[in-house]
Short mmCIF file of C-alpha atoms and ligand atoms in Angstrom, two decimals:
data_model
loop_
_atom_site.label_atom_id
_atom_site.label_comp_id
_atom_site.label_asym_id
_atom_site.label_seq_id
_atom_site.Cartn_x
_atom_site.Cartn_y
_atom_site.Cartn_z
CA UNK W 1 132.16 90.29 79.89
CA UNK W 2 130.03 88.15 77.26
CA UNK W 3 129.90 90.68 74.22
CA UNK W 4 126.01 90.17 72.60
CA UNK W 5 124.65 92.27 69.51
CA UNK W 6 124.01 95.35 70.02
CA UNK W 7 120.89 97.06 67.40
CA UNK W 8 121.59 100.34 68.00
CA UNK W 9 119.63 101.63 65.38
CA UNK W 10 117.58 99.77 63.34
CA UNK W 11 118.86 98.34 60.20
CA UNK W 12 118.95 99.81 57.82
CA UNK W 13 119.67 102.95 59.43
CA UNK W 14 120.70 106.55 57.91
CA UNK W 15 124.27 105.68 56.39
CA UNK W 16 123.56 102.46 55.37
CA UNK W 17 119.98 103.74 53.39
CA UNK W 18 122.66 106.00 51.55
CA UNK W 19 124.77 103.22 50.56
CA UNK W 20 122.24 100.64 49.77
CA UNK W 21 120.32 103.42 47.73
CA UNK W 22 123.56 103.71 45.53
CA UNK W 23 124.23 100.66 45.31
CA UNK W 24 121.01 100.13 44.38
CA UNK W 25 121.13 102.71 41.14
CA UNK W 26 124.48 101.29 39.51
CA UNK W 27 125.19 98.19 40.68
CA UNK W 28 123.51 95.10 38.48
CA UNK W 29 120.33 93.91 39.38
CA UNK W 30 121.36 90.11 39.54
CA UNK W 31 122.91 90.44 43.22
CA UNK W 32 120.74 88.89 46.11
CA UNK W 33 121.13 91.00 48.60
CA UNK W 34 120.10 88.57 51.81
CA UNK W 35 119.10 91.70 53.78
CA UNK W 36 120.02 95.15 54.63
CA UNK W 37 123.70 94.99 55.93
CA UNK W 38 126.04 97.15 55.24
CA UNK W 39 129.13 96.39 57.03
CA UNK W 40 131.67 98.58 57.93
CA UNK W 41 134.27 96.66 59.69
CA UNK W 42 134.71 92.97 60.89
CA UNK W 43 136.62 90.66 63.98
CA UNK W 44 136.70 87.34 64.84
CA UNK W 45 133.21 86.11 65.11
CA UNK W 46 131.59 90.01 65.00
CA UNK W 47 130.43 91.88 62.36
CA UNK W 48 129.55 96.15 62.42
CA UNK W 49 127.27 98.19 60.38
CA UNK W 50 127.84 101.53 58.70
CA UNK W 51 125.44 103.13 61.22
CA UNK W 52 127.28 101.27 64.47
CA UNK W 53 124.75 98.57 65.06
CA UNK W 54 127.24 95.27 66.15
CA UNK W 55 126.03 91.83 64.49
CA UNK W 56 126.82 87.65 65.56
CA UNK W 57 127.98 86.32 62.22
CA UNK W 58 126.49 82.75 61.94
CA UNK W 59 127.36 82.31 58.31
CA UNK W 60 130.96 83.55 58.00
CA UNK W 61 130.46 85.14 54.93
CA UNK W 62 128.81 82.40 53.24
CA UNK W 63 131.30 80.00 54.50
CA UNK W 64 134.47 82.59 53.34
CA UNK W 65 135.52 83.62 56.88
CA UNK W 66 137.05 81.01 57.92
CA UNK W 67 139.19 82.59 60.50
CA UNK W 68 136.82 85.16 61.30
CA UNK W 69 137.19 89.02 60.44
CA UNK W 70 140.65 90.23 60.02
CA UNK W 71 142.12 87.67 61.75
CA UNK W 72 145.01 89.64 62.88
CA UNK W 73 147.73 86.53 61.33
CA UNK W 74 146.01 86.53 58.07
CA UNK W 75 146.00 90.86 58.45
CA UNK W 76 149.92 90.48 59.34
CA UNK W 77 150.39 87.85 56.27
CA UNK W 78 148.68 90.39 53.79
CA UNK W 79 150.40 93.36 55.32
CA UNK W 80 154.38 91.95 54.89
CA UNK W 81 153.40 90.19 51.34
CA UNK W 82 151.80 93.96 50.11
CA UNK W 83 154.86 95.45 50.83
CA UNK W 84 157.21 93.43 48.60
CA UNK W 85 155.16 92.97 45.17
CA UNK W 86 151.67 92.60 44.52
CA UNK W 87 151.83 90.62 41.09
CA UNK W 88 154.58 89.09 38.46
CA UNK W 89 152.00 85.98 36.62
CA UNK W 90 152.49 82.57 38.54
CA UNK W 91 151.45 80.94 35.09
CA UNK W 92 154.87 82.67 33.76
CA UNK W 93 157.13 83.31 36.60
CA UNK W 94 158.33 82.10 40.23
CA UNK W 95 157.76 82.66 43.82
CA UNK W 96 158.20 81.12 47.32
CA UNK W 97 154.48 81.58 48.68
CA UNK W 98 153.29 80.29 45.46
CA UNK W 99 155.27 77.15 45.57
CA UNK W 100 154.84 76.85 49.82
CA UNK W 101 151.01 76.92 49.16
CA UNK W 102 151.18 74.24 46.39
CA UNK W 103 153.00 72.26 48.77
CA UNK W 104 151.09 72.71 51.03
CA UNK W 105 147.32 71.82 49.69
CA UNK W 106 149.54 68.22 48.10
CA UNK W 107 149.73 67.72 51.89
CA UNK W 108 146.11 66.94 52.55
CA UNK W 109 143.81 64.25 51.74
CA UNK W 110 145.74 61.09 52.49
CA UNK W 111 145.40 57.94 50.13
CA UNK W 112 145.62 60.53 46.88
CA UNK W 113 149.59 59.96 46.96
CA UNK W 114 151.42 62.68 45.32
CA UNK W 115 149.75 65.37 43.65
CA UNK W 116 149.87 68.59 41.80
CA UNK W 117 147.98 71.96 42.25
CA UNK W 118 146.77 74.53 39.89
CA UNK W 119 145.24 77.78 41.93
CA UNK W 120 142.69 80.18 41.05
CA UNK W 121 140.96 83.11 42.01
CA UNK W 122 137.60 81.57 42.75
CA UNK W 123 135.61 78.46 43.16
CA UNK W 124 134.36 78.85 40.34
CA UNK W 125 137.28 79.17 38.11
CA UNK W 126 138.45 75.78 40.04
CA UNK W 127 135.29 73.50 38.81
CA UNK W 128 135.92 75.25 35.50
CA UNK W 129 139.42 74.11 35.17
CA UNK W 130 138.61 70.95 36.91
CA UNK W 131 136.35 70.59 33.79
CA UNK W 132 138.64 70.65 31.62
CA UNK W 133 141.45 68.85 33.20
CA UNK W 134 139.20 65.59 33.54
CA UNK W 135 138.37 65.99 29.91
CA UNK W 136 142.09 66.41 28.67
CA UNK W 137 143.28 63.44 31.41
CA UNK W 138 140.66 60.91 30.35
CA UNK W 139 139.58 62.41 26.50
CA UNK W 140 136.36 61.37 27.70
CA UNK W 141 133.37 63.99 26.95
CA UNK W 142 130.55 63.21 29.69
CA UNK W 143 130.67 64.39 33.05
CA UNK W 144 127.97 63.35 36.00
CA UNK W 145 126.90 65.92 38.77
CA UNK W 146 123.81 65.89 41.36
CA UNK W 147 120.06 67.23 41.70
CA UNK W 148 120.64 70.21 44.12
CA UNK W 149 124.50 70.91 43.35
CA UNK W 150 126.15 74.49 43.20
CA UNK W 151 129.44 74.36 41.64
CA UNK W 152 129.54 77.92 40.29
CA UNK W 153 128.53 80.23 37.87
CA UNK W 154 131.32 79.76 34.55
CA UNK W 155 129.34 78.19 31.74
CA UNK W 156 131.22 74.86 32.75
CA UNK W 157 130.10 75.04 36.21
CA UNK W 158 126.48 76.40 35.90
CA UNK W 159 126.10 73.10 33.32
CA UNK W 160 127.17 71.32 36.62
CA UNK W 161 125.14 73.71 39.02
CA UNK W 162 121.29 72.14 39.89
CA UNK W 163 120.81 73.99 42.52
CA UNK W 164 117.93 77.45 41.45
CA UNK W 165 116.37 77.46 37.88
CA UNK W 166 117.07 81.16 37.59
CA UNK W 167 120.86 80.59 37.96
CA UNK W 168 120.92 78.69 34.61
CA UNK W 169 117.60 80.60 32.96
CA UNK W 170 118.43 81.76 29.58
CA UNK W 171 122.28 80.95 29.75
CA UNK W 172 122.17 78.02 27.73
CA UNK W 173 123.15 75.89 25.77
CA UNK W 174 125.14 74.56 28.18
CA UNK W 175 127.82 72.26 28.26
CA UNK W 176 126.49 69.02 26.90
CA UNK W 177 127.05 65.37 28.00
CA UNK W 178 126.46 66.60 31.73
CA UNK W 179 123.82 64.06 33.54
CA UNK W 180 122.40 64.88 36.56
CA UNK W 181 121.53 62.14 39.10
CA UNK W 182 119.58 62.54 42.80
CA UNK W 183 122.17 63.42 45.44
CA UNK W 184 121.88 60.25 48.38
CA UNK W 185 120.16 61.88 51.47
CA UNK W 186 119.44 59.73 54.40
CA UNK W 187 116.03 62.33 55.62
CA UNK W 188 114.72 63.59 52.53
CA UNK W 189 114.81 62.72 49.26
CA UNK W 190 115.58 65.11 46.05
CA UNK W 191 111.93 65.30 45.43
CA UNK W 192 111.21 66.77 49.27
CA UNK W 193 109.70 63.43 50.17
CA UNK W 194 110.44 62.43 53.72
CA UNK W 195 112.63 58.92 53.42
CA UNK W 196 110.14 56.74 54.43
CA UNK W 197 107.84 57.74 51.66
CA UNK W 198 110.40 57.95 48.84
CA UNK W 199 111.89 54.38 48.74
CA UNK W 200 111.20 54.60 44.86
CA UNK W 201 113.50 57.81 43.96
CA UNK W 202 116.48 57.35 46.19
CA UNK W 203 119.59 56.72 44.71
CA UNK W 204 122.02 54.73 45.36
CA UNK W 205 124.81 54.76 43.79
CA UNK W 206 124.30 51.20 42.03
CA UNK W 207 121.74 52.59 39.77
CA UNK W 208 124.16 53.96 37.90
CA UNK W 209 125.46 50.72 36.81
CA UNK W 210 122.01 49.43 36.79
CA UNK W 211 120.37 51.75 34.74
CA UNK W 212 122.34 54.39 33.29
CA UNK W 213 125.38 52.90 32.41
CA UNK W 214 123.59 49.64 31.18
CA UNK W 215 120.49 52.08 28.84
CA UNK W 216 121.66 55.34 28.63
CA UNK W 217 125.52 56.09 28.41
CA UNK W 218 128.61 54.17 27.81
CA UNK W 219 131.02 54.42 31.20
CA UNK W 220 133.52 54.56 28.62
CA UNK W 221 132.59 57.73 27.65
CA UNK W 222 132.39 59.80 31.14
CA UNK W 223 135.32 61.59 32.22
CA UNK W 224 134.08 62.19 36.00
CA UNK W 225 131.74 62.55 38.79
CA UNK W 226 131.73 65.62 40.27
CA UNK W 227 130.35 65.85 43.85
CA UNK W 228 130.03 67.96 46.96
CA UNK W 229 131.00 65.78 49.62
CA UNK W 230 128.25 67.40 52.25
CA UNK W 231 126.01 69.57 49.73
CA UNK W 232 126.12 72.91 50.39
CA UNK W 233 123.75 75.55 48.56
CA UNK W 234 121.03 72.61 48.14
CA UNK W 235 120.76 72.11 51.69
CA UNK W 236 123.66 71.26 53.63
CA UNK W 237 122.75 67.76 52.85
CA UNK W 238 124.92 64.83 54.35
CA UNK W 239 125.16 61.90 52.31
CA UNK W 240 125.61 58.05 53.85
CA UNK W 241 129.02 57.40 54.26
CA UNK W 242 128.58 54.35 51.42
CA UNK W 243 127.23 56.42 48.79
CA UNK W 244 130.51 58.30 48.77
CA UNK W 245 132.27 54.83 49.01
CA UNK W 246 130.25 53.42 46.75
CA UNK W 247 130.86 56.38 44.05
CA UNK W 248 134.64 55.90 44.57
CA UNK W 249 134.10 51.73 43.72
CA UNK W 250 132.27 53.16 40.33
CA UNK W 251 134.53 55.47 39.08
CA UNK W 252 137.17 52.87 39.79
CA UNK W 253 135.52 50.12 38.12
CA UNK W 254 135.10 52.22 34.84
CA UNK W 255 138.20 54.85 34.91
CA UNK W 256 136.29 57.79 35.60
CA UNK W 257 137.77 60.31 37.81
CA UNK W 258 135.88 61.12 41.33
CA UNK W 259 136.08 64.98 41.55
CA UNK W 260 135.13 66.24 45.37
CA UNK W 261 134.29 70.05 45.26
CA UNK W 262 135.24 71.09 48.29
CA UNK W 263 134.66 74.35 47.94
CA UNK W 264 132.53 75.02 50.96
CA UNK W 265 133.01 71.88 52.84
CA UNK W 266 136.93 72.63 53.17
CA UNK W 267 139.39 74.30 55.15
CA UNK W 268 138.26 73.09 58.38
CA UNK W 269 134.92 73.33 58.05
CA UNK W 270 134.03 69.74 59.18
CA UNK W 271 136.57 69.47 61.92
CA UNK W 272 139.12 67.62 59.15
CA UNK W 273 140.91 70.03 56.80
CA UNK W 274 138.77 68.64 54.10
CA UNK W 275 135.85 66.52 54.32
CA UNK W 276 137.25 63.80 52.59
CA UNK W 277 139.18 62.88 55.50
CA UNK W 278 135.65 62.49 57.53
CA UNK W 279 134.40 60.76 54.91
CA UNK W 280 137.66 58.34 54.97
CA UNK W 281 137.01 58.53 50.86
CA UNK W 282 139.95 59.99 48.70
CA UNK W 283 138.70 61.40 45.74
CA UNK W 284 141.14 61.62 42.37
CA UNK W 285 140.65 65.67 42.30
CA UNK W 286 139.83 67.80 45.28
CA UNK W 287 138.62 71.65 44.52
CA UNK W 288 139.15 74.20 47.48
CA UNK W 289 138.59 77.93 47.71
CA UNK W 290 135.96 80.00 49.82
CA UNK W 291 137.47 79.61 53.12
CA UNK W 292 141.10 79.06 52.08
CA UNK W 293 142.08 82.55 51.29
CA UNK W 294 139.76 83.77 54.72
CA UNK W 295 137.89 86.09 52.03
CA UNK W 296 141.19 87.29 49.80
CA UNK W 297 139.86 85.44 46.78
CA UNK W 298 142.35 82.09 45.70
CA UNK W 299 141.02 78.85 44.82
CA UNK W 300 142.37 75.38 43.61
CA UNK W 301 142.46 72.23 41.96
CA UNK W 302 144.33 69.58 43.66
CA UNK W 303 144.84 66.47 41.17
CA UNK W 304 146.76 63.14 41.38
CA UNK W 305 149.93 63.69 39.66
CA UNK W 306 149.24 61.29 37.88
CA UNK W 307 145.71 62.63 36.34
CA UNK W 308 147.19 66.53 36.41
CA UNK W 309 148.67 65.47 33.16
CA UNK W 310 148.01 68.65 30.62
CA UNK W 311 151.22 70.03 29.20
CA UNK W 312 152.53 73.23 29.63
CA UNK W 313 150.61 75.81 28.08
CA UNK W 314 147.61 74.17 28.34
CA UNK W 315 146.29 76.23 31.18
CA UNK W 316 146.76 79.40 33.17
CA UNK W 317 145.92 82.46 34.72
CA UNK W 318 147.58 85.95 34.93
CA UNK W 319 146.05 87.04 38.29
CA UNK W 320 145.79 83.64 40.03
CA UNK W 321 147.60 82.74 43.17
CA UNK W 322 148.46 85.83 43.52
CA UNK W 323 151.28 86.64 45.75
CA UNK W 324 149.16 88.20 48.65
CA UNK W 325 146.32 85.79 48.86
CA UNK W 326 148.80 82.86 48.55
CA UNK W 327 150.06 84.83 52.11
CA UNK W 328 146.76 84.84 53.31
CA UNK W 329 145.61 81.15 52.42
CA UNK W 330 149.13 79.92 54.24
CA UNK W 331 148.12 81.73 57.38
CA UNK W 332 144.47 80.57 57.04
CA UNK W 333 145.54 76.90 56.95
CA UNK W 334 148.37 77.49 59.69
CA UNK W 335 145.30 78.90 62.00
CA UNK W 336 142.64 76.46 60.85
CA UNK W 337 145.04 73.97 61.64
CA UNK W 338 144.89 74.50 65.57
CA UNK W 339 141.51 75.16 65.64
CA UNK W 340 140.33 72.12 64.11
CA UNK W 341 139.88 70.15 67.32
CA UNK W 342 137.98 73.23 69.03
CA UNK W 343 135.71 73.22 65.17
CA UNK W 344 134.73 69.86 66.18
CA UNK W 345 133.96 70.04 70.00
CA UNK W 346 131.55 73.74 69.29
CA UNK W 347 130.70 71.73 66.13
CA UNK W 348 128.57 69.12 68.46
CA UNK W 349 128.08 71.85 70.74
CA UNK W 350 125.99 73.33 68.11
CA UNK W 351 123.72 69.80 67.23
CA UNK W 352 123.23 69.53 70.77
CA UNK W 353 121.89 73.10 71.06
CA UNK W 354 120.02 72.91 68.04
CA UNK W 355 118.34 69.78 69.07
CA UNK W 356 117.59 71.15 72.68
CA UNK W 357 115.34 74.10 70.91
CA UNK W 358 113.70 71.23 68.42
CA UNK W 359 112.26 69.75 71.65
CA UNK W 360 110.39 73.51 72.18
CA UNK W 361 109.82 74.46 68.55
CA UNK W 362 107.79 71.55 66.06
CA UNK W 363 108.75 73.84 63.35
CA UNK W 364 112.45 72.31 63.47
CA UNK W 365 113.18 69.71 61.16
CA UNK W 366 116.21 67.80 60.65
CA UNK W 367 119.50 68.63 61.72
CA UNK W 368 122.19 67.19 60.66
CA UNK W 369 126.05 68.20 59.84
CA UNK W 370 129.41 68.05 61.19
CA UNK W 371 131.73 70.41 62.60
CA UNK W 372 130.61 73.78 61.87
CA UNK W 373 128.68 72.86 58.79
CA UNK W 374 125.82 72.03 60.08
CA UNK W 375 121.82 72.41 58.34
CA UNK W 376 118.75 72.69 60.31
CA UNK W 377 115.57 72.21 58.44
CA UNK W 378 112.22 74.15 59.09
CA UNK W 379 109.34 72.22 57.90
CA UNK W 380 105.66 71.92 58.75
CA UNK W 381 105.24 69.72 62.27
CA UNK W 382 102.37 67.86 60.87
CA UNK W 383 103.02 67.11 57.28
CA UNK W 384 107.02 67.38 57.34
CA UNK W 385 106.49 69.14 54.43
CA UNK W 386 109.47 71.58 53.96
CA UNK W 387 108.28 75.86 54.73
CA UNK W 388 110.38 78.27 52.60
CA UNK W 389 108.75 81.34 53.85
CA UNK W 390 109.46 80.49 57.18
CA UNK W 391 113.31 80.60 56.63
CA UNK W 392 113.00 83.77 54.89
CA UNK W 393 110.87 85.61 58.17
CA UNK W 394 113.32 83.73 60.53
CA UNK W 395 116.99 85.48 58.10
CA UNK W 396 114.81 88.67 58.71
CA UNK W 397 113.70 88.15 62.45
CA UNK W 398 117.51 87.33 63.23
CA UNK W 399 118.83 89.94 61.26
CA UNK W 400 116.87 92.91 63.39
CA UNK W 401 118.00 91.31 66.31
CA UNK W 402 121.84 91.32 65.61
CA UNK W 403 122.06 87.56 64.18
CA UNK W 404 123.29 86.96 60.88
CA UNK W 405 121.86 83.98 59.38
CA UNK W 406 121.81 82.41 55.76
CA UNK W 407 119.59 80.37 53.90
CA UNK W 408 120.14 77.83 51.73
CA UNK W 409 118.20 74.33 49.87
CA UNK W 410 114.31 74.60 50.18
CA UNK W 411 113.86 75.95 53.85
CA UNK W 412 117.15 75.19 55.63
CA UNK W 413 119.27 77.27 57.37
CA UNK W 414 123.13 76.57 57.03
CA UNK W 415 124.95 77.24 60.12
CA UNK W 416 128.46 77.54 59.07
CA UNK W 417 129.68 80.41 61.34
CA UNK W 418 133.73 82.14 61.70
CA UNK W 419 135.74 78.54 62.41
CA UNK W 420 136.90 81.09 65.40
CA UNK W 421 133.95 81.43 67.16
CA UNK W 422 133.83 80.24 71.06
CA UNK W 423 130.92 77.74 72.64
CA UNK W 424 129.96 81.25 74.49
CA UNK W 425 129.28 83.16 71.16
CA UNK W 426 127.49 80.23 70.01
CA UNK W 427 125.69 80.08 72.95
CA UNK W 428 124.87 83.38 72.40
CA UNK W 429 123.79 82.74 68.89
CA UNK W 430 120.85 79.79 70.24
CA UNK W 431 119.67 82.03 72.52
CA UNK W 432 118.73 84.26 70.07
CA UNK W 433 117.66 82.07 67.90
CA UNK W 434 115.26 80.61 70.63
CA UNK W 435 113.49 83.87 70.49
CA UNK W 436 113.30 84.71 66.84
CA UNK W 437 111.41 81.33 66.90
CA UNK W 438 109.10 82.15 70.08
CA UNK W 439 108.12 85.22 68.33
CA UNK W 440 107.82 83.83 64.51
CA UNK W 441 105.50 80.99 66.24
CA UNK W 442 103.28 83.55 68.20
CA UNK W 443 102.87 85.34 65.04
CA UNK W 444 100.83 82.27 63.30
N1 PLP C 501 131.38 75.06 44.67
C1 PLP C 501 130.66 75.13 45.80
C2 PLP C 501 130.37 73.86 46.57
C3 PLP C 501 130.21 76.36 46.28
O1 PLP C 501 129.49 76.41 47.42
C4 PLP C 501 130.51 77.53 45.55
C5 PLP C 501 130.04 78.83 46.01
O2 PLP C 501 129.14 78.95 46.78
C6 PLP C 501 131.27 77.41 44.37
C7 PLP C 501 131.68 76.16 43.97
C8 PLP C 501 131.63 78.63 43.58
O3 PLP C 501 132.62 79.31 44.26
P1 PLP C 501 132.89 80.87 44.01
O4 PLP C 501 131.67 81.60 44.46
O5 PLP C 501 134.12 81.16 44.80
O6 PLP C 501 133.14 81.06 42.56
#
């Protein structure tokens, strides 16, 4: 039989109060903390609380669980790796899983010939040394990012990051040289102007030759563009296909290196192993994590060989790719692998559904996305203009009912759900989503 949620008790309910309450008195106070859940245990698609309540996961973790809960290969991989040793340094010593992964990540994004990878423990720590292998490839200082990019929280990254004042608020100074530019949206502009209003402020990409690089800042001197391919934290925004291709002509046309953080759009989450491949664009440094460890933290930086150039020494890690999670990220990619046609088939499932409740609730926006990354706006039927509170009521309305939903941009909510998950689930997941919506709009 179909399994649903099950609210047993309402969340929070006695064990989880303890827990959050403790958390609460020691733990710092710059966590989010979405909503209530305190989860006890985790598989495929479902998630349980503390107090036995049973929760549809519609945001994998923030994108992390990409083969669901203890996927029971990725469990196996961890199990037989734990057993033999749990660390020697990769910077300083050898091992098969290390090397098997490397090879493996060189194997993806076609049209990048051969390259090199460098692993991590987070995304984070990839955009940082992605930083500072453009700069020590090119000796160029500048780097450009986008309005509305997350890249990460490292001082490097956060000088990237554009995404919420408060996660660069009193950090600074930042790196300097870093230029932000309006990320290409084909619905709404930066400035939360519908397109057909906002002709004026829409990049494209030309205005970088046009204006920036003709007034403001010798090409010479910029060592990269870094760029999510689909943005993720500022709204699971899908560029036009040219703006991507039109990036790539740039950074050709003036030796600066295209960096594609791929952080959140990877590892299956579009249908393609990496979104690049949708995009048909191959960028000269890819970044991966999230996902590709299905929650045991590893990241990486996958270069050209020709631009992952720094000599030995120059940069390293004592606890990344370590020898479990490299385990765990080969069985991730050796599941995601198979699934990725079945990502792509619930992936259009999920438009389709999405677009059959927009026909019963005005308050639905845009929708847009591909494979299971998908963003579905909430904005005000009459003035399109977007509604932030209402994405908050509808994380909360979900969450009582046993739907786990996440935010993300101004009032979007990012559907990027277990790459596991079955049409039925999701199914199951609309449904409910149907009603938190019938009973958010009775409440106005
Ligand atoms: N880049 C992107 C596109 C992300 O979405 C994130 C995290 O949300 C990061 C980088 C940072 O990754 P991590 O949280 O693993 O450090």
């Amino acid at each position: 039989m179909l399994q649903r949620p099950e609210i047993k008790v309402a969340p929070p309910g006695p064990k989880a109060k303890e827990i959050i309450a403790k958390d609460g008195a020691y733990s710092s106070p710059s966590y989010i903390k979405e909503y209530p859940l305190v989860i006890e245990r985790g598989e495929g698609s479902w998630v349980y609380d503390v107090d036995g309540n049973r929760y549809l996961d519609f945001m994998g973790g923030i994108a992390v669980a990409s083969t669901g809960y203890s996927h029971p290969r990725v469990v196996k991989a961890i199990q037989q790796a734990s057993t033999k040793f749990l660390h020697i340094c990769s910077t300083d010593f050898y091992y098969a899983s290390f090397a098997d992964l490397c090879e493996r990540l060189a194997s993806y994004v076609p049209k990048m010939g051969k390259k090199r990878v460098f692993l991590t423990n987070s995304g984070t720590e990839a955009i940082e040394g992605a930083i500072k292998l453009v700069r020590h490839h090119t000796k160029r200082p500048y780097l450009i990012a986008f309005k509305g990019a997350f890249h990460g929280r490292s001082l490097g990254a956060i000088s990237l990051t554009s995404s919420k004042v408060g996660q660069r608020a009193f950090f600074g100074p930042l790196l300097p040289g870093v230029l932000h530019l309006p990320y290409a949206s084909p619905y709404r502009c930066y400035y939360g102007k519908e397109k057909k209003d906002c002709e004026s402020h829409c990049i494209c990409a030309n205005q970088l030759e046009t204006d920036w690089f003709k007034n403001h800042m010798d090409p010479k001197e910029v060592a990269a563009i870094f760029i999510e391919p689909i943005q993720g934290e500022g709204g699971y925004v899908m560029p036009p296909r040219k703006f991507l291709a039109d990036l790539r002509h740039i950074c050709d046309e003036h030796g600066i290196l295209l960096v594609f953080d791929e952080v959140q759009s990877g590892v299956g989450r579009t249908g393609r192993m990496f979104a690049s491949e949708y995009f048909d664009i191959a960028p000269d440094v890819y970044v991966s994590a999230k996902g590709l460890g299905s929650g045991m933290p590893i990241g990486a930086i996958v270069a050209k060989e020709k631009v992952m150039s720094w000599p030995r020494g120059s940069h390293g890690s004592t606890n990344a790719g370590n020898p479990v999670c490299c385990e765990a990220a080969l069985a991730t990619l050796d599941v995601v692998d198979e699934l990725l046609p079945q990502i792509q088939k619930n992936g259009e499932m999920l438009i389709a559904g999405l677009s059959e409740l927009q026909k019963k609730h005005a308050v639905i926006g845009d929708i847009r996305g591909v494979g299971l990354m998908v963003g579905c706006e909430f904005s005000h039927p009459k003035t399109g203009e977007p509604i932030p509170e209402f994405k908050a009521q509808l994380e909360q309305k979900a969450f009582s009912k046993g739907l786990l939903l996440l935010g993300c941009g101004q009032s979007v909510i990012r559907f990027a759900p277990p790459l596991v998950i079955t049409s039925e689930e999701l199914e199951v997941g609309l449904e409910i989503l149907d009603q938190c919506l019938n009973e958010l709009e009775k409440l106005k």
